[in-house]
PDB file of C-alpha atoms in Angstrom:
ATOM      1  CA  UNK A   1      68.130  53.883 114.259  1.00 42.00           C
ATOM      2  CA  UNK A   2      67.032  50.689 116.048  1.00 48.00           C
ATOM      3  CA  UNK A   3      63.381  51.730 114.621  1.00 51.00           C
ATOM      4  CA  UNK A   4      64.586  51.080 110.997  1.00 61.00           C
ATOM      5  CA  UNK A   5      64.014  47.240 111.891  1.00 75.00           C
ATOM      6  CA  UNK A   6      61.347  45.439 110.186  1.00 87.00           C
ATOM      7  CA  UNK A   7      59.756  41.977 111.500  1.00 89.00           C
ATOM      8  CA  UNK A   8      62.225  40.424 108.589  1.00 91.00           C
ATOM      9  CA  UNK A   9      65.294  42.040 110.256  1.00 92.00           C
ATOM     10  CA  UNK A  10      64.545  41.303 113.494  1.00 92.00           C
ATOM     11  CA  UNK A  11      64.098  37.638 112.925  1.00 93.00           C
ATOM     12  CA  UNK A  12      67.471  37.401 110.809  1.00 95.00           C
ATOM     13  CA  UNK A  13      69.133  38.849 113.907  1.00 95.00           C
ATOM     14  CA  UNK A  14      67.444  36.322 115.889  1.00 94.00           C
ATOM     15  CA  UNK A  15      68.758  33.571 113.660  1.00 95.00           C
ATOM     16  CA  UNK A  16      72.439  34.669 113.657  1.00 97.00           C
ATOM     17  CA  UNK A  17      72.286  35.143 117.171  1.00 95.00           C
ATOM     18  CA  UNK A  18      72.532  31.219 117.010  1.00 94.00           C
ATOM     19  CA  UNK A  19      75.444  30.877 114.360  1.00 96.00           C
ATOM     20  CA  UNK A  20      76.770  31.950 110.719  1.00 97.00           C
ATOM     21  CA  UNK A  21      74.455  31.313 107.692  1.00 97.00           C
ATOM     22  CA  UNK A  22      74.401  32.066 104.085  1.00 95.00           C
ATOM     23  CA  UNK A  23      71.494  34.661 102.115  1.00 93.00           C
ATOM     24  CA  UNK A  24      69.648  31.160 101.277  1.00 93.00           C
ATOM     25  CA  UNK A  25      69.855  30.056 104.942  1.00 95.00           C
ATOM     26  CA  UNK A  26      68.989  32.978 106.377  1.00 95.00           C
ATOM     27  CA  UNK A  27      66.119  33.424 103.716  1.00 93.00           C
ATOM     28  CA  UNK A  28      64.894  29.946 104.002  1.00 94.00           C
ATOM     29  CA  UNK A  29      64.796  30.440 108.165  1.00 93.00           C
ATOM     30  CA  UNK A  30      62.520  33.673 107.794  1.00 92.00           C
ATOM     31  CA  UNK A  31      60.487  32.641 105.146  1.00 91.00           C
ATOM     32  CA  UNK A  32      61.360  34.810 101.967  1.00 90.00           C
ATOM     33  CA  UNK A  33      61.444  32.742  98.813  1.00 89.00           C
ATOM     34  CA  UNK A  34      63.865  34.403  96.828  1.00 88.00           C
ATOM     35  CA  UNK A  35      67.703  34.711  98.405  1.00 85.00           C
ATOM     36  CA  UNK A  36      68.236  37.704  96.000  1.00 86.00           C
ATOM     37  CA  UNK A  37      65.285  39.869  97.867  1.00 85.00           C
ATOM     38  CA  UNK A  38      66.762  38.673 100.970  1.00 88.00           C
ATOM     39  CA  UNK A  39      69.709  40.384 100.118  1.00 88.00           C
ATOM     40  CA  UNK A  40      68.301  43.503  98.647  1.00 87.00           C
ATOM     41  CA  UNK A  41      65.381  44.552 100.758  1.00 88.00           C
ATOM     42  CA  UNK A  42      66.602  42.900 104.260  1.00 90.00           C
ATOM     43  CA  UNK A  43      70.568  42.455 104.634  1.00 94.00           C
ATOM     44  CA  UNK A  44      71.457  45.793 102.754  1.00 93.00           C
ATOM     45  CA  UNK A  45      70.464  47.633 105.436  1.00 92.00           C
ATOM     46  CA  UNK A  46      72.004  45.324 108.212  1.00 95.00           C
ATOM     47  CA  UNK A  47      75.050  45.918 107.130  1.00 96.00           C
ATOM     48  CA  UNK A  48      74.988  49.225 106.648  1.00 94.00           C
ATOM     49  CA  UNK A  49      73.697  49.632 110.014  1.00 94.00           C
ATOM     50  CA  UNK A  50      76.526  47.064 111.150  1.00 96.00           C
ATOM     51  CA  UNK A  51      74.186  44.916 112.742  1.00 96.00           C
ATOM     52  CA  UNK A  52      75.811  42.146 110.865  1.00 97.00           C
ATOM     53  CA  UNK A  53      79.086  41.486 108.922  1.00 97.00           C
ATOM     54  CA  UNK A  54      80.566  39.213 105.826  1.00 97.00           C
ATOM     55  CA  UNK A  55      82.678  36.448 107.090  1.00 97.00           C
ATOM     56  CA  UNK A  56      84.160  37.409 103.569  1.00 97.00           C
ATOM     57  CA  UNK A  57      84.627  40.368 103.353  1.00 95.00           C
ATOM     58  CA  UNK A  58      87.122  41.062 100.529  1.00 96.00           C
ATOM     59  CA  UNK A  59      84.247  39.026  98.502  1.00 95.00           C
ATOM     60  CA  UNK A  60      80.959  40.352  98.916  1.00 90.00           C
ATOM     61  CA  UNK A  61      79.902  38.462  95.637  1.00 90.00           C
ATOM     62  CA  UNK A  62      80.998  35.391  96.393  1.00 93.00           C
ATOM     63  CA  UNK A  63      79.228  32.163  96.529  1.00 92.00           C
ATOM     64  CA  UNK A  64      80.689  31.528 100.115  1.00 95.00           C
ATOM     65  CA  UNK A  65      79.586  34.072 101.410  1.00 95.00           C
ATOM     66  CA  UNK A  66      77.962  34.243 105.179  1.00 97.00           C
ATOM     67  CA  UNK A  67      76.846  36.745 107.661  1.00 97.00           C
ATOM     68  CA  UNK A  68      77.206  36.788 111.107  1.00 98.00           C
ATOM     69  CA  UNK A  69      76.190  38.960 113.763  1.00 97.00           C
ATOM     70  CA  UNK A  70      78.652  41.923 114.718  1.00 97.00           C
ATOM     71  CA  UNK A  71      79.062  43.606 118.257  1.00 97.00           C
ATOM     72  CA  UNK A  72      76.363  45.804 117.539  1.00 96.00           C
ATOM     73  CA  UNK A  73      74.214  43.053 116.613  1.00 96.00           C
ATOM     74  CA  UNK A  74      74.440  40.818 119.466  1.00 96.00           C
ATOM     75  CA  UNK A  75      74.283  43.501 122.028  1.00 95.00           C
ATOM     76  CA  UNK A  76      70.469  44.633 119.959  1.00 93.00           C
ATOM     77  CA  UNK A  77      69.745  41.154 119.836  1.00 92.00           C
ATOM     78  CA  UNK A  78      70.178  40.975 124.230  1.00 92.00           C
ATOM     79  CA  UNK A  79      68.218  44.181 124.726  1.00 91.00           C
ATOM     80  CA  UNK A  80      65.555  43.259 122.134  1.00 85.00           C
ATOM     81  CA  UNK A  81      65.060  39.277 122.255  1.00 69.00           C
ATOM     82  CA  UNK A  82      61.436  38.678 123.598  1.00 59.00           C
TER      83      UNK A  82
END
């Protein structure tokens, strides 16, 4: 499943291999404009894969919210980081 990864993908799960950041963060570190594609079209399918993980949650919706890298995530991120 590791081939689902996109260029986009693969540099989120760069970025959160060096901390916690919100959809705007994250979009604003890999260049998309809009934090709502972000979320659509690139994070959807990181979580689902559970590459990465809410810090909330209980509250998916919620202006708080974060991602972070989980297990899964950090060990692709050490046997794909170039």
């Amino acid at each position: 499943s590791e081939t689902l990864i996109d260029e986009i993908q693969r540099k989120v799960l760069i970025v959160l291999g060096n901390g916690i950041m919100s959809t705007s963060e994250l979009a604003q570190s890999v260049g998309i404009s809009q934090p709502k594609d972000m979320r659509r079209r690139y994070l959807r399918l990181l979580l689902d894969m559970h590459f990465i993980e809410y810090t909330l949650p209980q509250k998916p919706n919620s202006r708080l919210q974060k991602y972070r890298l989980t297990e899964k995530g950090h060990a692709w991120l050490k046997d794909n980081k170039q």
